[in-house]
mmCIF file of C-alpha atoms in Angstrom:
data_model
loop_
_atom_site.group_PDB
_atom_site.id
_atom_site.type_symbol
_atom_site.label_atom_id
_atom_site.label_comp_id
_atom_site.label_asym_id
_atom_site.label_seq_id
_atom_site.Cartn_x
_atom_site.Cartn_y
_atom_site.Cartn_z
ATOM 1 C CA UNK A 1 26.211 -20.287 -31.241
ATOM 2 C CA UNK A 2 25.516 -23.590 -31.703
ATOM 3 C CA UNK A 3 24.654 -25.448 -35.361
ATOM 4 C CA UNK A 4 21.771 -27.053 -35.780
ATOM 5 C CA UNK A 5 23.682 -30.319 -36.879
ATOM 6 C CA UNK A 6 25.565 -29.776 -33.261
ATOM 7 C CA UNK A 7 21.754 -29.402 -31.618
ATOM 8 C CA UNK A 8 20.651 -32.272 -33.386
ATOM 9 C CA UNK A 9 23.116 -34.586 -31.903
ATOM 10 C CA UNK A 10 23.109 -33.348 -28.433
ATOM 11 C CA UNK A 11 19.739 -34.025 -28.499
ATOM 12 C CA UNK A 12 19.675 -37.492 -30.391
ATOM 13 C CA UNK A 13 23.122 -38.284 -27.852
ATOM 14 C CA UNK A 14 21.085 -37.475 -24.718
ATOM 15 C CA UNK A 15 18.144 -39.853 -26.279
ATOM 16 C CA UNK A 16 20.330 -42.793 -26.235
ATOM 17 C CA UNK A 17 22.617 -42.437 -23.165
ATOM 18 C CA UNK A 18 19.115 -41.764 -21.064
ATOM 19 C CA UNK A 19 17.367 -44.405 -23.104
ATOM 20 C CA UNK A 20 20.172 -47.012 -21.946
ATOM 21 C CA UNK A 21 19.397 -46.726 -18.328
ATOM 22 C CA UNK A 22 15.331 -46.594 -18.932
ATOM 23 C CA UNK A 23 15.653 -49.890 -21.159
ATOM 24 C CA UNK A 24 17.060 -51.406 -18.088
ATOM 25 C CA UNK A 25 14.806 -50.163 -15.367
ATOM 26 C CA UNK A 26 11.911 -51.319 -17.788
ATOM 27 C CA UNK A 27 13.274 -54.882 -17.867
ATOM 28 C CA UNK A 28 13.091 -55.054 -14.196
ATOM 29 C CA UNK A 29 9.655 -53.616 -14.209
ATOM 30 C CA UNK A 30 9.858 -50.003 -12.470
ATOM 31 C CA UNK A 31 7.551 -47.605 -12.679
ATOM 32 C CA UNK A 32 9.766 -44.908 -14.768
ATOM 33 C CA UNK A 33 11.143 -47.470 -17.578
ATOM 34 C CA UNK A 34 12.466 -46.480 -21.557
ATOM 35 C CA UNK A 35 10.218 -43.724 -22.529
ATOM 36 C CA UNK A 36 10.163 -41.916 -18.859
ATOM 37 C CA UNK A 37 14.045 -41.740 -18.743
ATOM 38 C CA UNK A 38 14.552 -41.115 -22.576
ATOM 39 C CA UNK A 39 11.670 -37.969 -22.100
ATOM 40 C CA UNK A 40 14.046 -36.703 -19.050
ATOM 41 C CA UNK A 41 17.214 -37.436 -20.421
ATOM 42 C CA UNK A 42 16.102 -35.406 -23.825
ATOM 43 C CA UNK A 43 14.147 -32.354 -22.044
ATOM 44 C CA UNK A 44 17.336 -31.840 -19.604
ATOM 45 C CA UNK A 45 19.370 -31.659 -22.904
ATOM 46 C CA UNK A 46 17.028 -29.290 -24.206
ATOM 47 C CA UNK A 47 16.873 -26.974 -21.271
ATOM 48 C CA UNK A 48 20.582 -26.892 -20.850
ATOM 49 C CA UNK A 49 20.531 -25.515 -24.879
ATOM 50 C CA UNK A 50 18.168 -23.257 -24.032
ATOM 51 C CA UNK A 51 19.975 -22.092 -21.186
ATOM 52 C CA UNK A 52 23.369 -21.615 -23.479
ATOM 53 C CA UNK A 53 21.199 -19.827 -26.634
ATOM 54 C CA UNK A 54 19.824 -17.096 -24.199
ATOM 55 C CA UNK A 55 23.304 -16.769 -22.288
ATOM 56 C CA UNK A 56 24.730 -15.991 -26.030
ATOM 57 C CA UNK A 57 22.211 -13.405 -26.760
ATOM 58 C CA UNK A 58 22.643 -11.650 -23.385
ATOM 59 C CA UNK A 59 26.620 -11.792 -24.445
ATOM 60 C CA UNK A 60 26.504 -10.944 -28.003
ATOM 61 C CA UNK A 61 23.179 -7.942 -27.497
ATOM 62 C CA UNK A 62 23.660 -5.848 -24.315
ATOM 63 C CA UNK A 63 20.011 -4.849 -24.524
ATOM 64 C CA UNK A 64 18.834 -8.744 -23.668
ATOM 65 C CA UNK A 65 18.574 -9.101 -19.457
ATOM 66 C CA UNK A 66 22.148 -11.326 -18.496
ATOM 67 C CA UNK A 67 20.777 -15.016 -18.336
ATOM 68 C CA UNK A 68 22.916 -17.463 -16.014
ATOM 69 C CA UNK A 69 22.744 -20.801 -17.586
ATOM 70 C CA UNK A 70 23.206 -22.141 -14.181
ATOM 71 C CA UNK A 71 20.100 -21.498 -12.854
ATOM 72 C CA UNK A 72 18.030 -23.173 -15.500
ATOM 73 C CA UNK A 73 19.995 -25.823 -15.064
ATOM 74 C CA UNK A 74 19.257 -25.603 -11.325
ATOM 75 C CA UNK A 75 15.094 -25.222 -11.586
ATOM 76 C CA UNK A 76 15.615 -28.879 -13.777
ATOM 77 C CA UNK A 77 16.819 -30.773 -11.261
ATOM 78 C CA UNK A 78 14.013 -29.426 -9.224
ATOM 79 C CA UNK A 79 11.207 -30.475 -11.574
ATOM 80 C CA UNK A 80 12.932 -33.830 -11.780
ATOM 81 C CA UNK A 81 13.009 -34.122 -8.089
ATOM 82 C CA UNK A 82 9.080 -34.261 -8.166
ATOM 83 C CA UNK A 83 9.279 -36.894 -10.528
ATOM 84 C CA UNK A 84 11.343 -38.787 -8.769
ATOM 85 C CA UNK A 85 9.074 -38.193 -5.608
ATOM 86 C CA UNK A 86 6.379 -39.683 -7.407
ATOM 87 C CA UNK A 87 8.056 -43.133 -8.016
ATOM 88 C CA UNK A 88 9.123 -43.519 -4.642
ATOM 89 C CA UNK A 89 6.004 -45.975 -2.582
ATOM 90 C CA UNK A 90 5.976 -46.835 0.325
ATOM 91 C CA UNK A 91 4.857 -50.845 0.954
ATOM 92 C CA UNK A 92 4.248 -51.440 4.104
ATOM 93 C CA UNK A 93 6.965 -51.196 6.243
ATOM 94 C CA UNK A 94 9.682 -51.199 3.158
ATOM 95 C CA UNK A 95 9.891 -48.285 1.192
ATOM 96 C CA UNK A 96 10.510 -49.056 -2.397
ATOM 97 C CA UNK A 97 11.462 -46.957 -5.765
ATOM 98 C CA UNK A 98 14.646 -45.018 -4.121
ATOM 99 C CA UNK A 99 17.232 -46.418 -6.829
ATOM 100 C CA UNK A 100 14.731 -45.500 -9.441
ATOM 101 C CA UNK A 101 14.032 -42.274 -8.490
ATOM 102 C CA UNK A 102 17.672 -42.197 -8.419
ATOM 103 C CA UNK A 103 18.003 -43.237 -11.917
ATOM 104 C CA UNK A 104 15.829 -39.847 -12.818
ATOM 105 C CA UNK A 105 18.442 -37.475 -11.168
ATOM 106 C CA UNK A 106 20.833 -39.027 -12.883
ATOM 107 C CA UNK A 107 19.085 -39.098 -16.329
ATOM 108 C CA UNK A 108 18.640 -35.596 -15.725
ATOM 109 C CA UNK A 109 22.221 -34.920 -15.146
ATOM 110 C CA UNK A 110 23.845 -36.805 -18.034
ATOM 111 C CA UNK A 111 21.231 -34.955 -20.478
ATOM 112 C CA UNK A 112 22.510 -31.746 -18.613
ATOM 113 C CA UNK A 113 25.845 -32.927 -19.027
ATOM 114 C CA UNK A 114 25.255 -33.653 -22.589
ATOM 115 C CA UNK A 115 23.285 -30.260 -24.143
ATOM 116 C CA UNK A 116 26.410 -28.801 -22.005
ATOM 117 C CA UNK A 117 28.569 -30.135 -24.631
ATOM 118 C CA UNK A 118 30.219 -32.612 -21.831
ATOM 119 C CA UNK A 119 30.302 -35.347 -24.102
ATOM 120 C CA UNK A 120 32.790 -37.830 -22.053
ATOM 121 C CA UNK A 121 31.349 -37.170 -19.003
ATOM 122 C CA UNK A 122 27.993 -38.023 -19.526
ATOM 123 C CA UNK A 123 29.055 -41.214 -21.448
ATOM 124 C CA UNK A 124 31.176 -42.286 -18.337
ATOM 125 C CA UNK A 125 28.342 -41.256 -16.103
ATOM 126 C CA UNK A 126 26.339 -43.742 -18.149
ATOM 127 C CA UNK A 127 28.362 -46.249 -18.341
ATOM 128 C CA UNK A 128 28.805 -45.830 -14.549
ATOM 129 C CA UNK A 129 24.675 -46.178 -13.803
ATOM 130 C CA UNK A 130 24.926 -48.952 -15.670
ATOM 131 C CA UNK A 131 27.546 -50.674 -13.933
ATOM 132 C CA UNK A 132 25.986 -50.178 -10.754
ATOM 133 C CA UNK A 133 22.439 -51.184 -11.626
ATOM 134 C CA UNK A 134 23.909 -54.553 -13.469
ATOM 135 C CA UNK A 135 27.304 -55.427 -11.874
ATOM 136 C CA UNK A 136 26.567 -53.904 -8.521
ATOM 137 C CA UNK A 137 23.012 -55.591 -7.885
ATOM 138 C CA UNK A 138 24.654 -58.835 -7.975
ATOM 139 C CA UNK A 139 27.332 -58.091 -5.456
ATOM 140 C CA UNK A 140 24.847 -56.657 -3.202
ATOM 141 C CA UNK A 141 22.776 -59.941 -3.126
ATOM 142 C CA UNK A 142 25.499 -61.734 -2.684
ATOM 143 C CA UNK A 143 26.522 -59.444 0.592
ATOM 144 C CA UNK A 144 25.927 -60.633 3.703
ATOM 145 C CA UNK A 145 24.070 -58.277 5.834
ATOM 146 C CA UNK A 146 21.432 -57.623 8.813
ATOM 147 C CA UNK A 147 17.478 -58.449 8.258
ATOM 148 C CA UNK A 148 15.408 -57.205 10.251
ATOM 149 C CA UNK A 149 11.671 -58.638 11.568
ATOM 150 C CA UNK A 150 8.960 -57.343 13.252
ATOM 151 C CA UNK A 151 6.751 -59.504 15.145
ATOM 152 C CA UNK A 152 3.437 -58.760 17.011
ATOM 153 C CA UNK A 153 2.865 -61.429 19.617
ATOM 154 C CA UNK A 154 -0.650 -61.664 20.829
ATOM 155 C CA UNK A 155 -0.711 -64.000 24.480
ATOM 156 C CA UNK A 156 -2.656 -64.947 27.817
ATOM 157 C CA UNK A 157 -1.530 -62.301 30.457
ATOM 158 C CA UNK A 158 0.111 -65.305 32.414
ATOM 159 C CA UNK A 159 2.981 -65.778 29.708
ATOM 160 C CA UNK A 160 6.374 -65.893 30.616
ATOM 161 C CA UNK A 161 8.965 -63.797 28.395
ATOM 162 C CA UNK A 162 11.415 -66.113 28.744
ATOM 163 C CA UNK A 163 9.482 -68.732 26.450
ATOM 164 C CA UNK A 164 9.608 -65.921 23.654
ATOM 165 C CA UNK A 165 12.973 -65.106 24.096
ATOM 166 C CA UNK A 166 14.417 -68.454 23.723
ATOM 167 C CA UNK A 167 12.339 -69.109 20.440
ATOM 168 C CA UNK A 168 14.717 -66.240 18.996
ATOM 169 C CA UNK A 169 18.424 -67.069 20.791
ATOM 170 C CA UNK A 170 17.897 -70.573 19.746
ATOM 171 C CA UNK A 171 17.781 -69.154 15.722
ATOM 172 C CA UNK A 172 20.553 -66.724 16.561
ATOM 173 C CA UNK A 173 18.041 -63.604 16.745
ATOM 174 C CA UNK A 174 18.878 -60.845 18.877
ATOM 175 C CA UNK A 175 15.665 -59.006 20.315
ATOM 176 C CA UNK A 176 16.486 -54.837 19.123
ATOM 177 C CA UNK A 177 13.388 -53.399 20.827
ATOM 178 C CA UNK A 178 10.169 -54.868 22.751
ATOM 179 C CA UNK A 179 7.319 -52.826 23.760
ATOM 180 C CA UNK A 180 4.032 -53.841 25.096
ATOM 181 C CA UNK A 181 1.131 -53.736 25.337
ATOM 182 C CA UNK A 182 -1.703 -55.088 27.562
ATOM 183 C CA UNK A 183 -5.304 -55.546 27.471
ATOM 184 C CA UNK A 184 -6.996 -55.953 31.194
ATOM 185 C CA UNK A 185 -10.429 -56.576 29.965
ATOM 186 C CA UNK A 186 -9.377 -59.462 28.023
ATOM 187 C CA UNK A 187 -6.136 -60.678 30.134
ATOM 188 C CA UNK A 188 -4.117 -60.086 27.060
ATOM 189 C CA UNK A 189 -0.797 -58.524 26.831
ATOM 190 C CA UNK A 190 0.654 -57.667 23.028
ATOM 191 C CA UNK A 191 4.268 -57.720 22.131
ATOM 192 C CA UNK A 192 5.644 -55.800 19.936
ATOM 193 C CA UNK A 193 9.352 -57.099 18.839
ATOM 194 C CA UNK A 194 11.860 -55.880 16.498
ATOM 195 C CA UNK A 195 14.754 -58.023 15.921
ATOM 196 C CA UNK A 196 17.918 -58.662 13.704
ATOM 197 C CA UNK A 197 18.926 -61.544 11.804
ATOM 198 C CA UNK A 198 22.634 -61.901 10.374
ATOM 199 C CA UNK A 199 21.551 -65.105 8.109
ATOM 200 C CA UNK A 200 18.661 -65.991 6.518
ATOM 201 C CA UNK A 201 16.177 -67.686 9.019
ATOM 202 C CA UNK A 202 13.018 -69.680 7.565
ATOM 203 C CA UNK A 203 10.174 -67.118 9.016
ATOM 204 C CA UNK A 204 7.931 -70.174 9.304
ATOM 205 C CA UNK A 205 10.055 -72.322 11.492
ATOM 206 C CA UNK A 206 9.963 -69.119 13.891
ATOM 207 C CA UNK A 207 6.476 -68.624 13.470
ATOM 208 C CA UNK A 208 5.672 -72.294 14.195
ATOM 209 C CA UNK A 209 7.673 -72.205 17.034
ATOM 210 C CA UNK A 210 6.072 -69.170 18.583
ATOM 211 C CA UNK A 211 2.695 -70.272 17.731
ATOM 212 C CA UNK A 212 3.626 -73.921 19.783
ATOM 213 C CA UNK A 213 3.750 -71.743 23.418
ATOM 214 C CA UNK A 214 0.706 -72.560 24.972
ATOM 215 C CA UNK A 215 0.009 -69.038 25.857
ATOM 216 C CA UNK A 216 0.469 -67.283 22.528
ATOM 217 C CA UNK A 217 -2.810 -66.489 20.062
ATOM 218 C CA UNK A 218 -1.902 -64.860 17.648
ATOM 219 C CA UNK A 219 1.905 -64.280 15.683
ATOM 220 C CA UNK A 220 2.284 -61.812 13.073
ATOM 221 C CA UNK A 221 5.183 -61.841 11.614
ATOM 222 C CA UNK A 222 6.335 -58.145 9.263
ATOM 223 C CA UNK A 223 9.111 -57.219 7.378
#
């Protein structure tokens, strides 16, 4: 049976480690910042105490049903997972919110972790959020990797591919997928172009460029 001095810090413990992580999602402006994560940090705590007072009884009293403190445990990461659902938007064609959402599982398993009496490992667990938020988020902007575009090309009927095509060799683009689309009423045909860029590629000079083909109307340029 736990004291209430022993309650009292699990609780105040899962406050600060969840806290931590909040404070810095709420510097970089997400939607669940400081008082989301603290609340979710502090109610998994909670739960996870609850969970261990009615295991006791059921240990120490016969008469009380058998609790398994597992399964509390279990329907909290659920709830969170709704809450983390809601932070997740979608903008566009770039989904954003996924590392936040993240953050909330997490949360929730540290103050687990914690009102489990798992005092170093939801420190380290902390401390490793942390380190991949902060440290992490630089190396990964610092990576080189694969962008990818999507254009819409609206042109004459009488356009030759080949003219689009070389816009995106001569910038070191390689075309992924085409599909089109044409209009016979109008003469009009519509690409529809994904591609991949290893380096970063002024989308302007590319849009220019398209826009100079004598054929093309309309460039939209996504992504």
């Amino acid at each position: 049976m736990l004291s209430e001095t022993e309650i009292i810090f699990r609780l105040v413990l899962g406050a600060i480690l969840g806290g931590i992580i909040g404070f810095e999602r709420q510097v970089h402006g997400r939607p669940a910042g400081f008082r989301t994560q603290l609340l979710v940090s502090v109610a998994s705590v909670l739960i996870m105490i609850v969970s261990e007072y009615y295991h006791h009884l059921s240990y120490m009293n016969p008469a009380y049903i058998r609790v398994d403190p597992g399964r509390i445990a279990a329907g909290a990461i659920t709830g969170v997972g709704f809450l983390g659902a809601g932070v997740i938007l979608r903008m566009g064609i770039t989904i954003q919110g996924l590392t936040t959402a993240a953050c909330l599982w997490m949360v929730a398993a540290i103050g687990l972790a914690v009102g489990g009496g798992f005092y170093i490992a939801a420190t380290a667990a902390c401390a490793i959020t942390l380190f991949s938020l902060l440290v992490l988020r630089v190396v990964e902007r610092r990576m080189s990797r694969i962008v990818f575009k999507f254009l819409t090309i609206t042109a004459d009927g009488g356009i030759e591919d080949e003219k689009i095509e070389f816009v995106f060799k001569s910038r070191d683009a390689r075309i992924v997928s085409t599909d089109y689309e044409k209009d016979i009423q109008k003469a009009e045909i519509t690409y529809t172009i994904t591609i991949s860029l290893k380096h970063d590629v002024p989308m302007k000079t590319i849009l220019d460029e398209l826009s100079a083909i004598k054929s093309v109307k309309k460039v939209v340029i996504k992504g």
